[in-house]
């Protein structure tokens, strides 16, 4: 079946603008994760959903970042008043179970966000 | 807290050479350990994993052994191919957490 998809693949915006990044997980996966990957770094956790609810949002850097998953499938990461430091690749992953140390996460190709 | 340290890249090898990418970790409890691979233009993929000490994860000719005494999980392959060129990430999760901590990644470049 189809893997995790993310749109857009690239997004260029101006400082101060609002952006939305979309993630379509693998059908039937209950867990969904957002990460941010800066150049030369590994992915850093942002937020984790179990179904429709955010089970852990401790990685969100500040209140300009927000994510939703209203129907337990597609998720949108929203960034308000973007700053140049928000420029990174935003990764989405999903997994089929409720979570646990050995769950395999399936990653999307990412959205490259550039804030000018 | 948890952390993962990988050798810096890029690692440049000729085809059929032996590969080692070092990974050491610091973690609370008894972590599970992972290697992810990111091929050019693609998303991260789980390459292999090990969930307890002395376990060996293996896939596609790659191997890594969970060494608790040295807190290491080095990735090895006996004979690399050009198609192995990618970025490799070591990661861990511990304490029942579903959220992996990733290393910075090591770029591997294999020349024909």
Tab-separated table of C-alpha atoms in Angstrom, chain A residues 30-31 33 48 50 95-103, chain B residues 96-98:
chain	number	residue	atom	x	y	z
A	30	UNK	CA	-3.090	5.014	14.920
A	31	UNK	CA	0.127	6.710	15.981
A	33	UNK	CA	4.681	11.709	14.916
A	48	UNK	CA	3.010	12.594	18.966
A	50	UNK	CA	-2.476	8.644	19.384
A	95	UNK	CA	3.161	3.443	13.285
A	96	UNK	CA	0.484	0.822	13.515
A	97	UNK	CA	0.169	0.282	17.263
A	98	UNK	CA	-0.361	2.335	20.352
A	99	UNK	CA	3.293	2.937	20.923
A	100	UNK	CA	6.151	1.278	22.729
A	101	UNK	CA	9.869	1.108	22.563
A	102	UNK	CA	10.083	-1.315	19.661
A	103	UNK	CA	7.424	0.062	17.354
B	96	UNK	CA	8.955	2.412	27.355
B	97	UNK	CA	9.117	5.590	25.290
B	98	UNK	CA	7.836	5.537	21.728
